[in-house]
Short mmCIF file of C-alpha atoms in Angstrom, two decimals:
data_model
loop_
_atom_site.label_atom_id
_atom_site.label_comp_id
_atom_site.label_asym_id
_atom_site.label_seq_id
_atom_site.Cartn_x
_atom_site.Cartn_y
_atom_site.Cartn_z
CA ASP Y 1 107.08 80.93 104.95
CA PHE Y 2 109.89 83.39 104.12
CA CYS Y 3 113.42 83.76 105.42
CA VAL Y 4 114.43 87.42 105.62
CA VAL Y 5 118.09 88.46 105.48
CA ARG Y 6 119.22 92.07 105.82
CA VAL Y 7 121.89 93.13 103.32
CA SER Y 8 123.63 96.48 102.85
CA GLY Y 9 124.52 98.44 99.77
CA TRP Y 10 128.13 97.39 100.35
CA ASP Y 11 127.04 93.72 100.46
CA ILE Y 12 125.25 94.11 97.13
CA ALA Y 13 128.17 95.90 95.51
CA SER Y 14 130.43 93.11 96.83
CA GLY Y 15 128.38 90.42 95.07
CA VAL Y 16 126.00 89.00 97.69
CA LEU Y 17 123.24 88.67 95.07
CA GLU Y 18 125.49 86.42 93.01
CA TRP Y 19 126.15 83.93 95.81
CA GLY Y 20 122.74 82.28 95.57
CA GLY Y 21 120.02 81.84 98.17
CA ILE Y 22 118.30 85.19 97.56
CA ASP Y 23 115.09 85.16 95.53
CA VAL Y 24 113.68 88.68 96.06
CA LEU Y 25 115.42 91.96 96.85
CA ILE Y 26 113.31 94.53 98.73
CA HIS Y 27 114.34 98.18 98.73
CA PRO Y 28 112.29 100.01 101.39
CA GLY Y 29 111.39 103.64 101.97
CA GLY Y 30 113.82 106.36 102.85
CA GLU Y 31 115.47 108.42 100.14
CA GLY Y 32 115.98 106.99 96.65
CA VAL Y 33 119.05 109.01 95.69
CA ALA Y 34 120.75 108.10 98.98
CA GLN Y 35 120.07 104.42 98.31
CA GLY Y 36 121.51 104.77 94.82
CA ARG Y 37 124.62 106.50 96.12
CA THR Y 38 125.11 103.75 98.69
CA LEU Y 39 124.85 101.06 96.02
CA GLY Y 40 127.12 102.91 93.62
CA LEU Y 41 127.36 102.04 89.94
CA LYS Y 42 128.73 98.59 90.73
CA GLY Y 43 125.89 97.79 93.11
CA MET Y 44 123.21 99.06 90.72
CA LYS Y 45 124.67 96.89 87.95
CA SER Y 46 124.60 93.92 90.33
CA VAL Y 47 120.89 94.53 91.04
CA ARG Y 48 120.11 94.73 87.31
CA ASN Y 49 121.97 91.49 86.64
CA PHE Y 50 120.18 89.78 89.55
CA ILE Y 51 116.73 90.71 88.24
CA LYS Y 52 117.65 90.00 84.62
CA SER Y 53 118.73 86.50 85.66
CA GLY Y 54 115.36 85.74 87.23
CA GLY Y 55 115.38 87.49 90.61
CA GLY Y 56 112.60 89.67 91.96
CA TYR Y 57 112.71 93.33 92.99
CA MET Y 58 110.22 95.05 95.28
CA GLY Y 59 110.49 98.81 95.74
CA ILE Y 60 108.49 100.61 98.41
CA CYS Y 61 108.23 104.42 98.25
CA ALA Y 62 111.88 105.49 97.81
CA GLY Y 63 112.58 101.97 96.54
CA ALA Y 64 110.13 102.67 93.71
CA ASN Y 65 112.07 105.82 92.83
CA LEU Y 66 115.29 103.80 92.87
CA ALA Y 67 113.87 101.30 90.36
CA SER Y 68 112.68 104.03 88.00
CA CYS Y 69 114.11 105.71 84.92
CA ASP Y 70 113.45 109.16 86.39
CA GLU Y 71 115.87 111.72 84.94
CA ASN Y 72 115.66 113.65 88.22
CA TYR Y 73 117.30 110.73 90.01
CA MET Y 74 119.97 109.91 87.42
CA PRO Y 75 122.55 108.49 87.79
CA TYR Y 76 121.12 107.11 91.02
CA SER Y 77 118.14 105.24 89.61
CA ILE Y 78 118.63 101.65 88.55
CA GLY Y 79 116.41 101.78 85.45
CA LEU Y 80 114.42 98.59 85.99
CA ILE Y 81 111.03 100.00 85.05
CA PRO Y 82 110.07 102.82 82.64
CA THR Y 83 108.58 105.13 85.25
CA ARG Y 84 109.26 108.53 86.79
CA THR Y 85 107.76 110.60 89.59
CA LEU Y 86 105.05 112.98 88.44
CA ASP Y 87 105.79 116.46 89.73
CA THR Y 88 102.56 117.31 91.52
CA THR Y 89 103.89 120.59 92.89
CA PRO Y 90 104.94 122.49 89.73
CA ARG Y 91 104.15 125.87 91.24
CA TYR Y 92 106.48 125.35 94.18
CA PRO Y 93 109.70 123.61 93.03
CA GLN Y 94 111.19 124.11 96.50
CA VAL Y 95 108.78 121.49 97.83
CA LYS Y 96 108.72 119.07 94.89
CA ASN Y 97 106.20 116.32 95.59
CA LEU Y 98 105.97 117.19 99.27
CA ARG Y 99 102.49 115.87 99.95
CA GLY Y 100 102.97 114.95 103.57
CA VAL Y 101 102.21 111.84 105.63
CA GLY Y 102 98.78 110.32 106.15
CA MET Y 103 96.45 107.44 105.40
CA ALA Y 104 95.47 106.77 101.79
CA ASP Y 105 92.89 104.56 100.09
CA ILE Y 106 93.76 102.54 96.99
CA GLU Y 107 91.80 100.64 94.36
CA LEU Y 108 93.26 97.44 92.88
CA THR Y 109 93.02 96.74 89.17
CA SER Y 110 92.01 93.28 87.95
CA LEU Y 111 95.69 92.38 87.57
CA GLY Y 112 96.37 93.77 91.04
CA LYS Y 113 93.69 91.53 92.53
CA GLU Y 114 95.22 88.56 90.72
CA ILE Y 115 98.78 89.24 91.88
CA PHE Y 116 97.75 90.11 95.45
CA ARG Y 117 95.37 87.13 95.57
CA THR Y 118 92.30 88.99 96.73
CA ASP Y 119 88.76 89.66 95.56
CA LYS Y 120 88.73 92.91 97.49
CA ALA Y 121 89.29 95.85 95.17
CA HIS Y 122 89.15 98.79 97.59
CA ILE Y 123 91.75 98.94 100.39
CA ARG Y 124 91.50 101.66 103.00
CA ASN Y 125 94.02 103.31 105.30
CA VAL Y 126 97.39 102.48 103.76
CA VAL Y 127 100.24 104.59 105.16
CA TYR Y 128 101.45 107.21 102.70
CA ALA Y 129 104.67 109.18 103.33
CA ASN Y 130 105.58 111.47 100.43
CA GLY Y 131 105.64 108.51 98.04
CA PRO Y 132 106.05 108.98 94.30
CA MET Y 133 103.12 109.71 92.04
CA ILE Y 134 104.16 107.12 89.47
CA THR Y 135 103.88 107.90 85.77
CA LYS Y 136 105.55 106.86 82.53
CA ALA Y 137 109.13 107.95 81.93
CA VAL Y 138 109.74 110.30 79.02
CA ASN Y 139 112.68 109.94 76.64
CA VAL Y 140 114.38 107.44 78.94
CA LYS Y 141 114.74 103.77 78.08
CA VAL Y 142 114.83 100.86 80.50
CA LYS Y 143 118.37 99.49 80.59
CA ASP Y 144 117.07 96.15 79.33
CA PRO Y 145 115.88 97.29 75.87
CA ALA Y 146 113.67 94.22 75.45
CA ARG Y 147 111.50 95.34 78.36
CA GLY Y 148 109.84 98.71 78.13
CA ARG Y 149 106.41 98.32 79.65
CA TYR Y 150 104.69 98.18 83.01
CA GLU Y 151 101.23 97.33 84.30
CA VAL Y 152 99.21 99.31 86.84
CA LEU Y 153 98.20 97.28 89.89
CA ALA Y 154 96.55 99.98 92.00
CA THR Y 155 95.51 103.64 91.94
CA TYR Y 156 94.81 106.12 94.72
CA THR Y 157 91.19 106.99 95.53
CA SER Y 158 91.80 109.57 98.26
CA GLU Y 159 93.99 112.57 99.06
CA VAL Y 160 96.94 113.23 101.32
CA ALA Y 161 98.02 116.84 101.08
CA ALA Y 162 100.47 118.98 102.96
CA THR Y 163 99.78 122.66 103.47
CA VAL Y 164 102.19 124.62 101.28
CA TYR Y 165 102.41 128.40 101.62
CA GLY Y 166 99.04 128.39 103.33
CA ARG Y 167 97.26 126.30 100.67
CA GLU Y 168 96.49 122.63 100.72
CA THR Y 169 97.98 120.97 97.67
CA GLN Y 170 94.77 119.42 96.39
CA MET Y 171 93.22 122.89 96.22
CA ALA Y 172 95.91 124.25 93.91
CA GLY Y 173 94.69 122.60 90.72
CA PRO Y 174 94.10 119.18 89.15
CA GLU Y 175 97.82 118.53 88.67
CA TRP Y 176 98.17 118.36 92.44
CA ARG Y 177 95.47 115.78 93.02
CA MET Y 178 96.45 112.38 94.30
CA SER Y 179 93.19 110.59 93.58
CA GLY Y 180 93.39 108.62 90.34
CA LYS Y 181 97.18 108.53 90.26
CA VAL Y 182 99.13 105.27 90.23
CA ALA Y 183 99.91 103.58 93.56
CA ALA Y 184 101.48 100.29 92.45
CA VAL Y 185 102.99 98.89 89.26
CA ALA Y 186 104.66 95.72 88.02
CA ALA Y 187 106.90 94.92 85.07
CA PRO Y 188 109.12 92.20 83.64
CA TYR Y 189 112.86 92.74 83.48
CA GLY Y 190 114.84 90.12 81.62
CA SER Y 191 113.86 86.81 83.20
CA GLY Y 192 112.86 88.53 86.45
CA ARG Y 193 110.06 90.71 87.76
CA VAL Y 194 109.74 94.14 89.35
CA LEU Y 195 106.91 95.36 91.60
CA CYS Y 196 106.78 98.84 93.12
CA PHE Y 197 104.51 100.49 95.71
CA SER Y 198 104.13 104.22 96.21
CA PRO Y 199 102.55 103.85 99.71
CA HIS Y 200 103.64 101.63 102.62
CA PRO Y 201 101.52 98.47 102.96
CA GLU Y 202 104.27 96.98 105.17
CA LYS Y 203 103.66 99.43 108.04
CA PRO Y 204 102.02 98.28 111.32
CA ASP Y 205 98.31 97.54 110.87
CA GLY Y 206 98.75 97.81 107.10
CA PRO Y 207 97.51 95.36 104.44
CA HIS Y 208 100.45 93.01 104.88
CA SER Y 209 98.93 90.43 102.55
CA LEU Y 210 99.89 92.74 99.67
CA ILE Y 211 103.55 92.36 100.65
CA ARG Y 212 103.35 88.59 101.18
CA ASN Y 213 101.63 87.92 97.88
CA ALA Y 214 103.86 90.36 96.02
CA VAL Y 215 106.88 88.39 97.24
CA ARG Y 216 105.26 85.15 96.11
CA TRP Y 217 104.56 86.63 92.66
CA LEU Y 218 108.10 87.95 92.34
#
């Protein structure tokens, strides 16, 4: 029951979101800074105006970084939601947040179950690919000053860990652990809404109902 149209960063910077007919903008995985560079300042402003005017934004993995207020991504983060990526590899800055690729389990909060329209709290085997460990931004304000909050929709209940210098990340201390960290969040922005995933529920054999119902909520 959706019509999907592919748009580029150039399209967005050129005003495609202002032409009407688009309800939700989805920024997928990849690399958040690269997406921000492609949009440019004009494109990022266009996205903010689109959401502020009532549009929806879904960010998946790198798209969640793009929506954040993370100082490490400035000026290439849009600033829709007061989050940043928790550095889970503080001992090895050369491999910041390099956790690897694998299957992760997540637990939905009560609000998550409401938004995703499910009674099932525990969801197994969601693709994870070096997604952000989402946490609250520090000393950075959302660019819409009236909106400075977000709600947690899901947390991780399992580990995905790359081997770094001969040690698995989850063995290096509690700051490395994935379990218990935030996997999905939502927030208002002006008259619109923002929803971000750290993992990839859109991947083949994934829990696609999370994506469908997220779009409906947005």
